[in-house]
Tab-separated table of C-alpha atoms in Angstrom:
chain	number	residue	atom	x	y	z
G	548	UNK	CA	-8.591	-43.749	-15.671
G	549	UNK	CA	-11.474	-42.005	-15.062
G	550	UNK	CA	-14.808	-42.182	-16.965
G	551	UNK	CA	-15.094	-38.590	-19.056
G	552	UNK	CA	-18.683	-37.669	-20.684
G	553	UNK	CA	-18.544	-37.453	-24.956
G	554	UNK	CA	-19.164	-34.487	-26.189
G	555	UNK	CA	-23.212	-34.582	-26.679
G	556	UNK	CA	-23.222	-35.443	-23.005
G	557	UNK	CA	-20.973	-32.513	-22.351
G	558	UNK	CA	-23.231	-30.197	-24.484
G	559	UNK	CA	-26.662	-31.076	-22.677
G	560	UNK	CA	-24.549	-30.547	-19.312
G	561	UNK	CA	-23.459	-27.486	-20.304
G	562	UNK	CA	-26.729	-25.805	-21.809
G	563	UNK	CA	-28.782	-27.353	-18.496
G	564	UNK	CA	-26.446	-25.432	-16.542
G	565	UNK	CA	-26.936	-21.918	-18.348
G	566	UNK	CA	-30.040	-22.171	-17.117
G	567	UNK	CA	-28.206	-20.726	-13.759
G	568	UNK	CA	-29.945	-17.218	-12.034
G	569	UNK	CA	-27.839	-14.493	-12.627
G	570	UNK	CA	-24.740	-13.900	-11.380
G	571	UNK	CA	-25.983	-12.192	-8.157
G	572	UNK	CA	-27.744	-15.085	-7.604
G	573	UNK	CA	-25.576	-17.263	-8.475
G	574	UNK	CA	-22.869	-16.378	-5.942
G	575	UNK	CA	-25.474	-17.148	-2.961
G	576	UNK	CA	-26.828	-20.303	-4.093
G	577	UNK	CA	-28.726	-21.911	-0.742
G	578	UNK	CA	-27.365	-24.921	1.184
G	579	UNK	CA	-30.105	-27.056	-0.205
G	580	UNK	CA	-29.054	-28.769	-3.547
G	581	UNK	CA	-31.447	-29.985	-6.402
G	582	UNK	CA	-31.754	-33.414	-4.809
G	583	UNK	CA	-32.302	-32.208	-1.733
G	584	UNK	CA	-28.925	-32.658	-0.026
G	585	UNK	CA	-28.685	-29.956	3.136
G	586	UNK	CA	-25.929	-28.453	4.699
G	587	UNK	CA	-23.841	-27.913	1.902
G	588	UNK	CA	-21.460	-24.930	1.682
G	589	UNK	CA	-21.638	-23.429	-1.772
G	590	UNK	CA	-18.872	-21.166	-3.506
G	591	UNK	CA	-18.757	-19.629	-6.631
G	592	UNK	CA	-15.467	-19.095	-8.783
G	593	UNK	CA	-14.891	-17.393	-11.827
G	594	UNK	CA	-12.560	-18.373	-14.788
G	595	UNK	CA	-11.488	-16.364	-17.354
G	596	UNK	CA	-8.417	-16.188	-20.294
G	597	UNK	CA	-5.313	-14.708	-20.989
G	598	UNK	CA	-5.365	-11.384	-20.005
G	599	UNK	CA	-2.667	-9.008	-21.493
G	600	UNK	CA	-2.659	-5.757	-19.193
G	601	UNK	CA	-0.582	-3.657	-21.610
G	602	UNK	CA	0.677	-3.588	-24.975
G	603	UNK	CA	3.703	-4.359	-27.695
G	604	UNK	CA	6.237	-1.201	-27.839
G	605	UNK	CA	4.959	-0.799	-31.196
G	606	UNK	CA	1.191	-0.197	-29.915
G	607	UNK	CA	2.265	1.399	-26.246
G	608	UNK	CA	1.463	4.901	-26.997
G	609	UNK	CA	-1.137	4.036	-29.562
G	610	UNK	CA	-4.644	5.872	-29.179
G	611	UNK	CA	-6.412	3.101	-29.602
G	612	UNK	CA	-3.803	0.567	-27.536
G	613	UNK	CA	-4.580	-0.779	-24.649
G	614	UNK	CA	-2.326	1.342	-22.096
G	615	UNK	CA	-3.911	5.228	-24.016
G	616	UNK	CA	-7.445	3.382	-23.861
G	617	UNK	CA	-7.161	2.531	-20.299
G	618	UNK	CA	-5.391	5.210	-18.863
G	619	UNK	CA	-6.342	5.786	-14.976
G	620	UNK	CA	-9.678	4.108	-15.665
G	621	UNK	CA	-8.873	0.917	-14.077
G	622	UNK	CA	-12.063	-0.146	-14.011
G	623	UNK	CA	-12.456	-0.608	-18.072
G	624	UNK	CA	-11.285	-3.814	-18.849
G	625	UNK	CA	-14.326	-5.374	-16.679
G	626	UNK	CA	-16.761	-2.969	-16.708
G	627	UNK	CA	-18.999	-5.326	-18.795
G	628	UNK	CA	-18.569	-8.241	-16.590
G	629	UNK	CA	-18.036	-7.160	-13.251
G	630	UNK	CA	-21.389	-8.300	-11.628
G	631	UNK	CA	-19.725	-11.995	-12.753
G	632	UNK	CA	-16.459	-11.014	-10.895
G	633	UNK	CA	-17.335	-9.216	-7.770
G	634	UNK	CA	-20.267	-11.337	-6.800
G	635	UNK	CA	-18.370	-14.428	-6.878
G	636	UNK	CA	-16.010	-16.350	-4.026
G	637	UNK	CA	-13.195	-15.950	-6.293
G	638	UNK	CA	-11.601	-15.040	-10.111
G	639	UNK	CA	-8.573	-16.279	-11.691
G	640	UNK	CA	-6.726	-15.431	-14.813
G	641	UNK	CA	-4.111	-15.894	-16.441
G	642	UNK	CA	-1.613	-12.570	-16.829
G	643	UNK	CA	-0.271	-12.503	-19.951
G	644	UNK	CA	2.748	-10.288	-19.476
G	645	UNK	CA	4.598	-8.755	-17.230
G	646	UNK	CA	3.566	-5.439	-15.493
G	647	UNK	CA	7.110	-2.829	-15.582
G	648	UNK	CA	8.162	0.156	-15.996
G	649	UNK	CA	11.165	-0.118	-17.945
G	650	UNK	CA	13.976	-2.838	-19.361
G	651	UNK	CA	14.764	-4.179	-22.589
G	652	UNK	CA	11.930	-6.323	-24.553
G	653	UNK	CA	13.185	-10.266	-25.727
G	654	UNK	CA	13.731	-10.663	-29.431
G	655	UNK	CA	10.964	-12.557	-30.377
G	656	UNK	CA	7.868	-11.492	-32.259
G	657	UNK	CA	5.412	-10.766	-29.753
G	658	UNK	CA	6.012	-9.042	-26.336
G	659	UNK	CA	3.972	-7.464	-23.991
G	660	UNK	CA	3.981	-5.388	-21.344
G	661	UNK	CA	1.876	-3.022	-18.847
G	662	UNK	CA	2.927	-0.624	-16.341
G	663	UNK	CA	2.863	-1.962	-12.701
G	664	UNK	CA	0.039	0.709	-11.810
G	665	UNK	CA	-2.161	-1.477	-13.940
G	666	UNK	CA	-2.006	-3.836	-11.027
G	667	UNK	CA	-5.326	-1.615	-9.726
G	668	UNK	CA	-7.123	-3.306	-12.738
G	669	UNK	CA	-6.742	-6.694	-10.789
G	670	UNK	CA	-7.371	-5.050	-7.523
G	671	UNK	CA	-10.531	-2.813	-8.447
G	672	UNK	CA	-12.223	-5.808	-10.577
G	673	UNK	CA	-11.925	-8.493	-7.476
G	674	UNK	CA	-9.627	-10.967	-9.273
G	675	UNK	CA	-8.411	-12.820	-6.196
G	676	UNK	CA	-5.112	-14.687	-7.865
G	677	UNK	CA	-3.293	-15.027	-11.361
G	678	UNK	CA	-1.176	-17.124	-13.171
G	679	UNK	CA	2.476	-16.444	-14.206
G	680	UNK	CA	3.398	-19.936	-15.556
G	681	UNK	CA	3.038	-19.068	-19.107
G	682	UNK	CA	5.544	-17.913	-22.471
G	683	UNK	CA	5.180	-13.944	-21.644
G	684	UNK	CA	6.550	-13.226	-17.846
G	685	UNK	CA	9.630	-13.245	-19.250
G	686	UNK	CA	8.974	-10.800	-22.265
G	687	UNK	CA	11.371	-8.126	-20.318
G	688	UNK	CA	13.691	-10.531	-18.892
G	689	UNK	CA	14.624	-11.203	-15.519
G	690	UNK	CA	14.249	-7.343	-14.222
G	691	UNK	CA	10.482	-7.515	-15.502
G	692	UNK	CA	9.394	-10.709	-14.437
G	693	UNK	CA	11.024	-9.730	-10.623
G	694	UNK	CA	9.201	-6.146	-11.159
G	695	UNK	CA	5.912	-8.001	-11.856
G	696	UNK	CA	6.305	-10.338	-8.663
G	697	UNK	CA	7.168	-6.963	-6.554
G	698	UNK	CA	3.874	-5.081	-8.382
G	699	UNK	CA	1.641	-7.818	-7.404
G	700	UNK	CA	3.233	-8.410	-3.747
G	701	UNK	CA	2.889	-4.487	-3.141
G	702	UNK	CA	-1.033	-4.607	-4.245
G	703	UNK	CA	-1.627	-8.027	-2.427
G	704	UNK	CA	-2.454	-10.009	-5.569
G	705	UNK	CA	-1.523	-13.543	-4.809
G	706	UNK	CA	0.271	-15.274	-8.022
G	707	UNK	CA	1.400	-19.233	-9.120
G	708	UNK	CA	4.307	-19.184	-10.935
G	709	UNK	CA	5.493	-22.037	-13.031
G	710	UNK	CA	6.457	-25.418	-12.048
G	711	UNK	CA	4.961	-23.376	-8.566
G	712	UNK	CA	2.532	-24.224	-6.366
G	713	UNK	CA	0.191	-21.136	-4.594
G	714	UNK	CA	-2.115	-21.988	-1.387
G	715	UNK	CA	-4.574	-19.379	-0.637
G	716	UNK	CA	-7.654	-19.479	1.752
G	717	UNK	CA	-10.411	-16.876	1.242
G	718	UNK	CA	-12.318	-15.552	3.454
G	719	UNK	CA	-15.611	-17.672	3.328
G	720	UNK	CA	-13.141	-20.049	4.756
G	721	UNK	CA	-11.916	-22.684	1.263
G	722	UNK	CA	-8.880	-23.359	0.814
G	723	UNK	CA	-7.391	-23.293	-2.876
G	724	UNK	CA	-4.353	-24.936	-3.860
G	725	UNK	CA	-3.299	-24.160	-7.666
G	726	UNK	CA	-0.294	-25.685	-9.559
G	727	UNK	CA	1.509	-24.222	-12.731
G	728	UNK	CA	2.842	-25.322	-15.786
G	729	UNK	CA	4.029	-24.233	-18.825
G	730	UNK	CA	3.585	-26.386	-22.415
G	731	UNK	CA	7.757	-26.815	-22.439
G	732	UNK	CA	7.347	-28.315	-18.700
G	733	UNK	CA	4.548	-30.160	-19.239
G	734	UNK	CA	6.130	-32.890	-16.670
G	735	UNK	CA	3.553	-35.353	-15.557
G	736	UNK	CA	5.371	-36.825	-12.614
G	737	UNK	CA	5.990	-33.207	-11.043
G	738	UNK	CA	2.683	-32.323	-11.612
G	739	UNK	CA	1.229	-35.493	-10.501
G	740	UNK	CA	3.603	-34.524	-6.996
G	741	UNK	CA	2.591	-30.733	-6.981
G	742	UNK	CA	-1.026	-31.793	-6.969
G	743	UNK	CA	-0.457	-34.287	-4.106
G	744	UNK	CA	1.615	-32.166	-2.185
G	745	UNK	CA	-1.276	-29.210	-2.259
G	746	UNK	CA	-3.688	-32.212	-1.375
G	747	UNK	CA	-1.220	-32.835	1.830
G	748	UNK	CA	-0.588	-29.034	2.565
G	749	UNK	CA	-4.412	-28.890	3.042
G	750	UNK	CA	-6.228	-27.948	-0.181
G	751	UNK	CA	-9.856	-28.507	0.106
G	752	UNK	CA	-10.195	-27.970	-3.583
G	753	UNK	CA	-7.101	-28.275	-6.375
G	754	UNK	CA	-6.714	-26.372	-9.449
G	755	UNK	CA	-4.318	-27.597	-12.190
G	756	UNK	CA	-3.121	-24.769	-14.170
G	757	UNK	CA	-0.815	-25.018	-17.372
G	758	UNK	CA	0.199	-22.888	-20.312
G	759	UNK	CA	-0.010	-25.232	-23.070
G	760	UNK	CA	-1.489	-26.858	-26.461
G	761	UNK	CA	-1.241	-25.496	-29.846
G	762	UNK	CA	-2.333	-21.775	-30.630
G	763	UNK	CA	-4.822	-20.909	-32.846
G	764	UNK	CA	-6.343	-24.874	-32.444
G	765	UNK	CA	-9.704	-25.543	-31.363
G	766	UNK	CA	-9.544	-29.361	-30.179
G	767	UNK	CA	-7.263	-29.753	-27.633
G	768	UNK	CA	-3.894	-31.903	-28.752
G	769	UNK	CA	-3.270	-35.392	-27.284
G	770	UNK	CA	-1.143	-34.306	-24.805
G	771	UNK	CA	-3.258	-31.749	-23.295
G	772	UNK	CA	-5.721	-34.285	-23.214
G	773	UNK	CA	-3.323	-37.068	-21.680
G	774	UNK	CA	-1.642	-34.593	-19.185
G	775	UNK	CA	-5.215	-33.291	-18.042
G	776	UNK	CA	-6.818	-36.218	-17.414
G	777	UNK	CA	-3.414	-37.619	-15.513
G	778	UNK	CA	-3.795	-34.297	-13.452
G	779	UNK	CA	-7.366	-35.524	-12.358
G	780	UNK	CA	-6.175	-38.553	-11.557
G	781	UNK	CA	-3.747	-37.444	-9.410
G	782	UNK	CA	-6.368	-35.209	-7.201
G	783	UNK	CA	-6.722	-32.049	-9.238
G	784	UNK	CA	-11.082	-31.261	-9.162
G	785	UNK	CA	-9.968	-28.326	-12.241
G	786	UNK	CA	-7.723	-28.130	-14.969
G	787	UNK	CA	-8.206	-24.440	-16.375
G	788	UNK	CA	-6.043	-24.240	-19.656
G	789	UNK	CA	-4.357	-21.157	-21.492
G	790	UNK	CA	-2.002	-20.156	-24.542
G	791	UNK	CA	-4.092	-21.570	-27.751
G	792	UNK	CA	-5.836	-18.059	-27.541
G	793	UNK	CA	-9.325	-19.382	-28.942
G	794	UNK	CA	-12.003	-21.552	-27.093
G	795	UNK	CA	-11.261	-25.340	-26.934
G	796	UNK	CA	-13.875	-27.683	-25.645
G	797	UNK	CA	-14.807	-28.610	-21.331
G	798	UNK	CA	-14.364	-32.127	-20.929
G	799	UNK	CA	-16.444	-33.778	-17.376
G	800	UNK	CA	-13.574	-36.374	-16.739
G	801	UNK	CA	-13.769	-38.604	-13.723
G	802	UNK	CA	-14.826	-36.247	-10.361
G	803	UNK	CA	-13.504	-33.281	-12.358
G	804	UNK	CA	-13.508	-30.840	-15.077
G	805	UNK	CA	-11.176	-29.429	-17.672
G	806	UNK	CA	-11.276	-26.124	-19.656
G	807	UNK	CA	-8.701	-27.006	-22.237
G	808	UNK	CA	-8.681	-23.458	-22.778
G	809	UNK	CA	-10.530	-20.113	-22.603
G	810	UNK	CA	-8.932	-17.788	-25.555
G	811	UNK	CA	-7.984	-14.709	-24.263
G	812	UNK	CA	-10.001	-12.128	-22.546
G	813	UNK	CA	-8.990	-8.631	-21.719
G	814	UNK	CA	-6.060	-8.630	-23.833
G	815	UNK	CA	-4.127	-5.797	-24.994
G	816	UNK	CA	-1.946	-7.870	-27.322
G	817	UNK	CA	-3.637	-7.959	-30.043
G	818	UNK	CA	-6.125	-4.863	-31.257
G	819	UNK	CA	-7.576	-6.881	-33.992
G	820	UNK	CA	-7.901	-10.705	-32.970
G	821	UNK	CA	-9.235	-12.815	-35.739
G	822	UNK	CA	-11.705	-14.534	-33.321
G	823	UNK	CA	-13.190	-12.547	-30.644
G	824	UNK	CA	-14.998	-15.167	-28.989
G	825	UNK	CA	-14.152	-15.606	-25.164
G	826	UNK	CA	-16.173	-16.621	-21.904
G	827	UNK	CA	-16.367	-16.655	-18.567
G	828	UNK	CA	-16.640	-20.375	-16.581
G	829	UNK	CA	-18.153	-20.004	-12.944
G	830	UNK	CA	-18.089	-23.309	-11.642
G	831	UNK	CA	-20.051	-23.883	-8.138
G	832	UNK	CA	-17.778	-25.650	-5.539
G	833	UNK	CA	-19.622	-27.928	-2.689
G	834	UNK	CA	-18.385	-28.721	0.444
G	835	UNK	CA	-20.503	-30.838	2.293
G	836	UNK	CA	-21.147	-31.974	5.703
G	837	UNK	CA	-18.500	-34.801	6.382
G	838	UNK	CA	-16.244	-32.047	4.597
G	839	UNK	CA	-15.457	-32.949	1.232
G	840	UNK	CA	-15.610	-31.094	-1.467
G	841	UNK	CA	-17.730	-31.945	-4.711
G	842	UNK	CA	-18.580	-29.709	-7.765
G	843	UNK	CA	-21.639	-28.233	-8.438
G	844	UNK	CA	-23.195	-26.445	-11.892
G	845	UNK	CA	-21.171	-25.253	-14.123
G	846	UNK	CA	-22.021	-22.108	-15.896
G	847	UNK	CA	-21.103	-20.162	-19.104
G	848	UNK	CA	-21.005	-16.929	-20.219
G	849	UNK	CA	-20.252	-16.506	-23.906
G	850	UNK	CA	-18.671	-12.914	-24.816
G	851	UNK	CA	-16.654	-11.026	-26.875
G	852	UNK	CA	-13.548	-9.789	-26.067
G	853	UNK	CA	-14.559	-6.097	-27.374
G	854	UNK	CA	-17.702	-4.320	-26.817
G	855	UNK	CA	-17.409	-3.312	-30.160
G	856	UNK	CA	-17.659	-5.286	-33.243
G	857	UNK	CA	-14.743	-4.391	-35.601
G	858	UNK	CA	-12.020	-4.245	-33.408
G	859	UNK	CA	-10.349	-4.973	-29.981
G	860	UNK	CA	-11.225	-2.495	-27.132
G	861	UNK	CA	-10.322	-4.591	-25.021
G	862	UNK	CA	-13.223	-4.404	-22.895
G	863	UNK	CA	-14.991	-7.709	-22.838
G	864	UNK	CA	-19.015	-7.885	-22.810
G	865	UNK	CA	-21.139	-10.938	-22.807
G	866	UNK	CA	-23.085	-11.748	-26.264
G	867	UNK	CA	-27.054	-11.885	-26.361
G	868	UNK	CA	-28.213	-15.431	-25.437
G	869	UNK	CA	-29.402	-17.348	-28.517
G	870	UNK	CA	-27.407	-15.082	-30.445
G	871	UNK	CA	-25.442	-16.698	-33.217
G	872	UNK	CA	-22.430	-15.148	-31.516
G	873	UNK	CA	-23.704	-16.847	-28.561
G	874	UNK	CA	-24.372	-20.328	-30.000
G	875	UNK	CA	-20.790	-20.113	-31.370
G	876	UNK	CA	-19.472	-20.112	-28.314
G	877	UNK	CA	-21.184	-22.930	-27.091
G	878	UNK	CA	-20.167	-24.798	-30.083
G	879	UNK	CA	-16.307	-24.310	-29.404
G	880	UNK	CA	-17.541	-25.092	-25.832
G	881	UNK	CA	-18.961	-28.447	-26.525
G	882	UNK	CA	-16.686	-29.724	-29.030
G	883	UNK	CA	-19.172	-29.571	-31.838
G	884	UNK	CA	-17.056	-26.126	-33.672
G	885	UNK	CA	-16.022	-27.292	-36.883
G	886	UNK	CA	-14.339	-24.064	-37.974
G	887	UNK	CA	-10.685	-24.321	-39.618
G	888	UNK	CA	-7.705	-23.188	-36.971
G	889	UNK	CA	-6.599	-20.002	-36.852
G	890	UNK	CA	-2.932	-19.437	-37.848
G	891	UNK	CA	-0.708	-18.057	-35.499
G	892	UNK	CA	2.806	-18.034	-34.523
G	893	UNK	CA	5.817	-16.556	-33.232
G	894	UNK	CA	4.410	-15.612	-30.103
């Protein structure tokens, strides 16, 4: 196993590395490092949560729900952040829901869905893939989940599904391999394989992506942390967790680094979250001379998921450093939150 920093390490790593230029800068860091390494290739890429482009049938014609609020402003949803998403290498998400324009919604308590037009939100705000592997593709069945996949072929918005692999190479020339899994897969010996195979398909850099741990919780369960570090282990450089819906801590584990989870972030399902908290993780990505690829600062943006303070309007916006807004985030960040766990269920 690999040697993983405690969380007062973690927390000095991560407030050294908010000290970052600004996203503009950020995303052309030179090919000089701070110990004076040369002729490294630097890339910038963008994390964020579970983004829910749409709404429950109860909310879908709402004024104030996501789809009304929206509208043909596809822009909206990351108007706050978008010097953090277009001036980066690459964004991922996870899409939490499927995009249709019809079917029959699952019995369960919670589903969500967006029409497929919304797929010009992804397209007009740069985010280069998303994640399917996760509880809510399936919200409208079969027929949705296929009418999702179709959506995002049509608007060229490369997707991993679950238990899936995706391979994608952008244009400044890295190559990303991501692997999907859902909490009720959680399959360490397929993962462990998925990871290798991306490795032998010709991933410069490996992203382990799963669905899992417990909603509502803010410290990541044992088997999150077991499965995560195994992941490293097996070749992943990035673990970037969903489904708890709230911040849970970044663990530095061997040559690697895990976001247990980043909450949600421009997410429709839910118009009055009881924790608004959320981030954005940009995490530089080296590749040096001989070719390999090692990772660089790691930055933090805390936010809210709503510009506004009482309620969800779904447009996320980055809190005022040293804010206590701000310093909660970190806190959830760095393992040091000692908040109860929120309750939810039935999702």
């Amino acid at each position: 196993m690999g040697k993983h920093l405690t969380c007062g390490a973690l927390a000095v790593c991560l407030m050294l590395s908010l000290v970052l230029p600004s996203a503009a800068q950020a995303a052309q860091l030179p090919p000089e490092t701070a110990d004076g390494t040369e002729n490294q290739e630097s890339f910038l890429l963008t994390f964020a949560g579970d983004c829910t482009l749409g709404s429950t049938p109860s909310t879908e014609n709402a004024q104030l729900g996501f789809v009304k609020t929206v509208g043909e402003d596809y822009g909206y949803p990351f108007r706050n952040v978008l010097e953090y998403v277009t001036q980066d290498d690459f964004t991922f998400i996870n899409l939490e829901g499927p995009l249709c324009d019809g079917g029959y919604p699952a019995e369960k308590r919670f589903v969500f869905r967006g029409p497929t037009v919304f797929t010009r939100i992804l397209t007009q705000n740069s985010i280069e893939a998303v994640s399917l592997a996760n509880n809510h593709t399936m919200d409208y069945g079969q027929t949705g989940y296929d009418s999702t996949r179709e959506a995002l072929d049509a608007a060229g918005v490369p997707y991993v599904e679950r238990d899936s692999s995706l391979l994608i190479t952008l244009d400044e020339g890295l190559t990303i391999g991501i692997y999907g899994a859902v909490y009720y897969s959680l399959d360490k010996a397929r993962i462990c394989a998925g990871i290798a195979e991306l490795r032998e398909q010709g991933a410069d850099l490996v992203i382990f992506a799963p669905h899992w741990g417990s909603e509502g919780g803010y410290r990541p369960t044992p088997e999150q942390q077991e499965v995560g570090r195994a992941a490293i282990d097996a070749g992943a450089d990035l673990v970037v967790g969903s489904h708890p819906h709230v911040l849970q801590p970044i663990e530095a584990y061997g040559e690697g680094m895990i976001f247990y989870s980043l909450g949600n972030f421009a997410f429709g399902g839910n118009g009055a979250p009881k924790d608004m908290d959320t981030a954005l993780i940009q995490q530089e990505v080296l590749r040096n001379a001989d070719g390999s690829i090692s990772l660089g600062q790691t930055r933090i943006i805390p936010a809210s998921v709503s510009s506004v303070p009482f309620y969800n309007n779904f447009q996320p916006t980055p809190y005022e450093p040293e804010s206590s807004e701000y310093e909660r985030v970190l806190s959830k960040l760095d393992g040091t939150y000692t908040g109860p766990n929120l309750r939810i269920s039935g999702s």
